[in-house]
Amino acid sequence: MSEIRTLVHGRGLVESPRWRGDRLYFSDWSAGEVVAVGPDGSSEVMAQVKSLPLCTAWLPDGPLLIVSGSDGVLLRREPDGSLVTHADLGRPGWNDVVADGRGNVYVNGFEPRPGEGFGPGVVFLVPSDGPARQVAEEITFPNGMAVTPDNATLIVADSYANVLLAWDIGPDGGLSGRRVWADLGEAAPDGICVDAENAVWYADVPNRRCVRVAEGGTVLQTVDLDRGAFACTLGGPDRTTLFITAAQWRGMTDPGMVTPGSGQLLTVEVDVPGAGWP
C-alpha cells in the first residue's frame, strides 16, 4: 500500500465519494455542493443543493442522482445541469443512496415518529420502472451502502450497531435474507465500498481510519488517519485508488459538526481493485 496523498483540502463536511469516467465526485455538505475532481486536483462544482445529508449515486445510463434528505426527494441532474425530481420519497429524513447495475436505486434513512424524533432506520427501493417502496427496516443507524458486482447482495453499514448488514436482492429489487455480514466490534462504519475479492472497505469517523474486512469481520488492511474518515470508494483508471473523504469531527451537537476547512479528499493506492457499486 502506498502513502496517503491529499488531493483536495480546505473543505467542510465531505462525504459520498463516487468515481465516474475519469473524475472523482464528492459532496461538501457544509457548502451544499457536489464537486468533481480531476487527477491533478482541479475541481468543478456540478450541483448546488442546500441539503443535509447530501449523498449521490450514478445510474448505469449516466444521470447523477442526489438525495435531498430534508425535502424528501431524490433529484436527477439533467444534461444541461438543471435538477429535477427523479422520485418523491414521501417524507424527509433520508441519508445514503446507491444504484445497482440494473438501475434500481436504494435510499436509506429514518422512519419519522411524531413527538419522538426519528425511529429505526429503513431502506427504500426506487425501481427503474415504478414508485418507491420500503424494502428493509429496523436498522439502528443506516449509513453507507454498496451492491456486489453480481447485483445479488446489498450491504448496509449500521453505524450504531457496529456491523455491516446484508440482504439478498431479488429479481424485482426487493430484499430478503437479512444477516450480519460482518461484526466490527467497536467500529462505527460509515461510507463503504466493495472490491474484487468480495471484501468491504469501510470508513470510521471516531476511530479515524478506513478498514478493509472480509465477510465475517476479519480485518485485512487498515489506513490510519489524523481525522475522521466519513466515506471511501475505489476508483482511478484501474479502480485501485482508494479515495477517502475525511474531516475533523466535532460531534452531532456542534452546529457545523466538523472543524471548518478541515475537510480533505485523500487517496492511497491499494492492490485489489474496486467492484460493484458505488
Coordinates of C-alpha atoms in Angstrom, one line a residue:
M1 CA 0.0 0.0 0.0
S2 CA 1.4 3.4 -0.9
E3 CA 1.5 6.6 1.2
I4 CA -1.6 8.8 1.7
R5 CA -1.9 11.8 -0.7
T6 CA -4.1 14.8 -0.2
L7 CA -5.9 15.6 -3.4
V8 CA -8.3 18.3 -2.0
H9 CA -8.1 20.3 1.2
G10 CA -9.9 23.3 2.9
R11 CA -13.4 21.8 2.6
G12 CA -16.1 21.2 5.2
L13 CA -18.0 18.0 6.0
V14 CA -17.1 16.0 2.9
E15 CA -18.9 12.8 2.0
S16 CA -20.2 10.4 -0.7
P17 CA -17.1 9.9 -2.9
R18 CA -18.1 8.4 -6.3
W19 CA -15.8 7.5 -9.2
R20 CA -17.3 8.2 -12.7
G21 CA -15.4 8.4 -16.0
D22 CA -12.1 10.0 -15.2
R23 CA -13.1 12.0 -12.2
L24 CA -14.0 11.6 -8.6
Y25 CA -17.2 13.2 -7.4
F26 CA -17.8 14.1 -3.7
S27 CA -20.3 16.1 -1.7
D28 CA -19.4 19.0 0.6
W29 CA -22.3 19.1 3.0
S30 CA -21.1 22.3 4.6
A31 CA -21.1 24.2 1.2
G32 CA -24.1 22.3 -0.3
E33 CA -22.1 21.4 -3.3
V34 CA -21.4 18.3 -5.4
V35 CA -17.9 18.6 -6.7
A36 CA -16.0 16.8 -9.5
V37 CA -12.2 16.5 -9.1
G38 CA -9.6 15.5 -11.7
P39 CA -6.4 13.6 -11.1
D40 CA -4.5 16.8 -10.8
G41 CA -6.8 18.2 -8.1
S42 CA -8.7 20.6 -10.4
S43 CA -12.3 20.8 -9.4
E44 CA -15.7 21.8 -10.7
V45 CA -19.0 22.3 -8.9
M46 CA -21.5 20.1 -10.6
A47 CA -24.6 20.9 -8.5
Q48 CA -25.7 23.1 -5.5
V49 CA -28.2 21.6 -3.1
K50 CA -28.8 23.0 0.3
S51 CA -29.5 19.7 2.0
L52 CA -28.1 17.8 4.9
P53 CA -27.4 14.9 4.2
L54 CA -26.2 15.3 0.6
C55 CA -25.4 11.9 -0.9
T56 CA -25.1 10.8 -4.6
A57 CA -25.3 7.9 -6.9
W58 CA -24.9 7.3 -10.7
L59 CA -27.5 5.4 -12.7
P60 CA -26.0 2.9 -15.2
D61 CA -27.0 5.1 -18.2
G62 CA -25.4 8.2 -16.8
P63 CA -27.6 10.6 -14.8
L64 CA -26.3 11.7 -11.4
L65 CA -28.8 11.3 -8.6
I66 CA -28.7 13.4 -5.4
V67 CA -30.5 12.8 -2.2
S68 CA -32.2 16.0 -0.9
G69 CA -32.9 14.5 2.5
S70 CA -34.6 17.5 4.1
D71 CA -37.0 17.8 1.2
G72 CA -37.8 14.0 0.9
V73 CA -36.9 13.8 -2.8
L74 CA -34.3 12.1 -5.0
L75 CA -33.1 14.6 -7.6
R76 CA -31.6 13.9 -11.0
R77 CA -29.1 16.1 -12.8
E78 CA -30.1 16.7 -16.4
P79 CA -27.5 17.2 -19.2
D80 CA -28.0 21.0 -19.0
G81 CA -27.1 20.9 -15.3
S82 CA -30.6 21.5 -14.1
L83 CA -32.0 19.4 -11.2
V84 CA -35.4 17.7 -11.5
T85 CA -37.3 15.3 -9.2
H86 CA -36.4 11.7 -10.0
A87 CA -38.5 10.2 -7.2
D88 CA -40.7 11.5 -4.4
L89 CA -39.7 9.6 -1.2
G90 CA -42.8 10.9 0.6
R91 CA -41.1 12.4 3.7
P92 CA -37.8 13.9 4.9
G93 CA -35.1 12.0 6.8
W94 CA -33.0 10.4 4.1
N95 CA -29.3 9.6 4.1
D96 CA -27.2 7.5 1.7
V97 CA -28.0 6.2 -1.7
V98 CA -26.6 3.5 -4.1
A99 CA -27.7 2.4 -7.6
D100 CA -27.1 -1.1 -8.8
G101 CA -26.2 -2.2 -12.3
R102 CA -29.8 -2.7 -13.3
G103 CA -31.0 0.8 -12.5
N104 CA -32.5 0.0 -9.1
V105 CA -31.8 2.7 -6.5
Y106 CA -31.7 2.1 -2.8
V107 CA -32.0 5.0 -0.3
N108 CA -31.8 4.7 3.4
G109 CA -33.0 7.0 6.2
F110 CA -35.1 7.1 9.3
E111 CA -38.7 6.5 9.9
P112 CA -40.3 9.7 11.4
R113 CA -42.1 9.2 14.7
P114 CA -44.1 12.4 15.7
G115 CA -43.1 13.6 19.1
E116 CA -40.2 11.2 19.3
G117 CA -37.8 12.4 16.6
F118 CA -36.7 9.6 14.3
G119 CA -37.2 5.9 14.9
P120 CA -35.2 2.9 13.5
G121 CA -33.7 3.2 10.0
V122 CA -35.3 1.9 6.8
V123 CA -34.2 1.2 3.2
F124 CA -36.5 2.2 0.3
L125 CA -36.2 0.9 -3.3
V126 CA -36.7 3.2 -6.2
P127 CA -37.0 0.7 -9.1
S128 CA -36.3 1.6 -12.7
D129 CA -40.0 1.2 -13.6
G130 CA -42.1 2.0 -10.6
P131 CA -42.8 4.0 -7.4
A132 CA -40.6 4.0 -4.3
R133 CA -41.3 1.4 -1.7
Q134 CA -39.9 0.2 1.6
V135 CA -37.8 -3.0 1.4
A136 CA -35.9 -3.1 4.8
E137 CA -36.5 -1.8 8.3
E138 CA -35.2 -1.9 11.9
I139 CA -31.7 -0.6 11.2
T140 CA -30.2 1.3 14.2
F141 CA -28.4 3.9 12.2
P142 CA -28.2 3.2 8.4
N143 CA -25.2 4.7 6.7
G144 CA -23.1 3.7 3.7
M145 CA -24.4 1.2 1.2
A146 CA -22.9 -1.0 -1.6
V147 CA -24.1 -3.5 -4.1
T148 CA -21.9 -6.5 -5.1
P149 CA -20.9 -6.8 -8.8
D150 CA -23.4 -9.6 -9.5
N151 CA -26.3 -7.4 -8.3
A152 CA -27.1 -10.1 -5.8
T153 CA -26.4 -8.5 -2.4
L154 CA -27.0 -5.1 -0.8
I155 CA -24.6 -4.3 2.1
V156 CA -25.5 -1.6 4.6
A157 CA -23.4 -0.1 7.3
D158 CA -25.2 0.2 10.6
S159 CA -23.0 2.7 12.5
Y160 CA -24.6 2.4 15.9
A161 CA -24.9 -1.4 15.9
N162 CA -21.2 -1.7 14.8
V163 CA -22.0 -4.1 12.0
L164 CA -22.3 -4.5 8.2
L165 CA -25.7 -5.9 7.3
A166 CA -26.5 -7.7 4.1
W167 CA -29.7 -8.7 2.2
D168 CA -30.2 -10.8 -0.9
I169 CA -31.6 -8.7 -3.9
G170 CA -34.5 -10.3 -5.7
P171 CA -35.4 -10.1 -9.4
D172 CA -37.7 -7.2 -8.7
G173 CA -35.1 -5.4 -6.5
G174 CA -36.8 -6.5 -3.2
L175 CA -34.7 -7.6 -0.3
S176 CA -34.7 -10.8 1.7
G177 CA -32.4 -12.9 3.9
R178 CA -31.2 -10.2 6.3
R179 CA -28.0 -11.2 8.0
V180 CA -24.9 -9.7 9.7
W181 CA -22.3 -9.7 7.0
A182 CA -19.5 -8.6 9.5
D183 CA -19.5 -7.8 13.2
L184 CA -17.0 -4.9 13.6
G185 CA -16.6 -4.9 17.3
E186 CA -16.3 -1.2 18.4
A187 CA -16.0 0.2 14.9
A188 CA -18.6 2.7 13.6
P189 CA -18.9 2.1 9.9
D190 CA -19.9 5.0 7.7
G191 CA -19.4 5.1 3.9
I192 CA -18.4 1.7 2.3
C193 CA -17.4 0.1 -1.0
V194 CA -16.7 -3.4 -2.3
D195 CA -13.6 -4.8 -4.0
A196 CA -13.0 -7.6 -6.5
E197 CA -12.2 -10.1 -3.7
N198 CA -15.6 -9.5 -2.1
A199 CA -14.1 -7.6 0.8
V200 CA -15.5 -4.3 2.0
W201 CA -13.7 -1.1 2.8
Y202 CA -15.5 1.0 5.5
A203 CA -14.7 4.5 6.8
D204 CA -14.8 5.1 10.5
V205 CA -15.2 8.6 11.9
P206 CA -14.5 8.2 15.7
N207 CA -11.6 5.8 15.1
R208 CA -10.1 7.9 12.3
R209 CA -9.4 5.2 9.8
C210 CA -10.5 3.2 6.8
V211 CA -10.6 -0.6 7.2
R212 CA -10.8 -3.5 4.8
V213 CA -12.7 -6.5 6.1
A214 CA -13.7 -9.9 4.8
E215 CA -17.2 -11.3 5.3
G216 CA -17.4 -12.4 8.9
G217 CA -15.3 -9.4 10.1
T218 CA -11.6 -10.4 9.7
V219 CA -9.6 -7.3 9.3
L220 CA -7.4 -7.4 6.1
Q221 CA -6.0 -3.8 5.9
T222 CA -6.2 -0.6 7.8
V223 CA -5.4 3.0 6.7
D224 CA -5.0 5.2 9.8
L225 CA -5.7 9.0 9.5
D226 CA -5.3 12.1 11.6
R227 CA -9.0 12.9 11.3
G228 CA -12.4 11.2 10.9
A229 CA -13.0 9.1 7.8
F230 CA -16.5 9.6 6.5
A231 CA -16.6 7.6 3.4
C232 CA -14.5 5.8 0.8
T233 CA -14.6 4.4 -2.7
L234 CA -12.3 2.7 -5.1
G235 CA -11.7 4.5 -8.4
G236 CA -9.0 5.6 -10.8
P237 CA -8.2 4.0 -14.2
D238 CA -7.8 0.6 -12.7
R239 CA -10.1 1.1 -9.7
T240 CA -7.1 0.6 -7.4
T241 CA -7.1 4.1 -5.9
L242 CA -8.9 4.3 -2.5
F243 CA -10.5 7.8 -2.2
I244 CA -11.3 8.8 1.3
T245 CA -13.3 11.9 2.5
A246 CA -12.1 13.0 5.9
A247 CA -12.5 15.9 8.3
Q248 CA -12.0 16.8 12.0
W249 CA -15.2 15.7 13.7
R250 CA -16.7 17.9 16.4
G251 CA -19.9 15.9 17.1
M252 CA -23.6 15.9 16.2
T253 CA -24.4 18.7 18.6
D254 CA -21.9 21.1 17.1
P255 CA -23.6 23.4 14.5
G256 CA -21.0 22.6 11.9
M257 CA -20.2 19.1 13.1
V258 CA -16.7 19.4 11.7
T259 CA -13.9 21.9 12.1
P260 CA -14.3 24.5 9.2
G261 CA -11.7 23.9 6.5
S262 CA -10.6 20.5 7.8
G263 CA -12.3 18.6 5.0
Q264 CA -10.0 16.7 2.7
L265 CA -10.1 14.2 -0.2
L266 CA -7.3 11.7 0.3
T267 CA -6.0 9.0 -1.9
V268 CA -4.0 5.8 -1.3
E269 CA -3.1 3.1 -3.8
V270 CA -4.2 -0.5 -2.9
D271 CA -3.7 -3.9 -4.5
V272 CA -7.3 -5.1 -5.1
P273 CA -9.5 -3.1 -7.5
G274 CA -13.0 -2.0 -6.8
A275 CA -16.1 -3.9 -8.0
G276 CA -19.8 -3.4 -7.8
W277 CA -21.4 -0.1 -6.8
P278 CA -20.7 2.6 -5.9

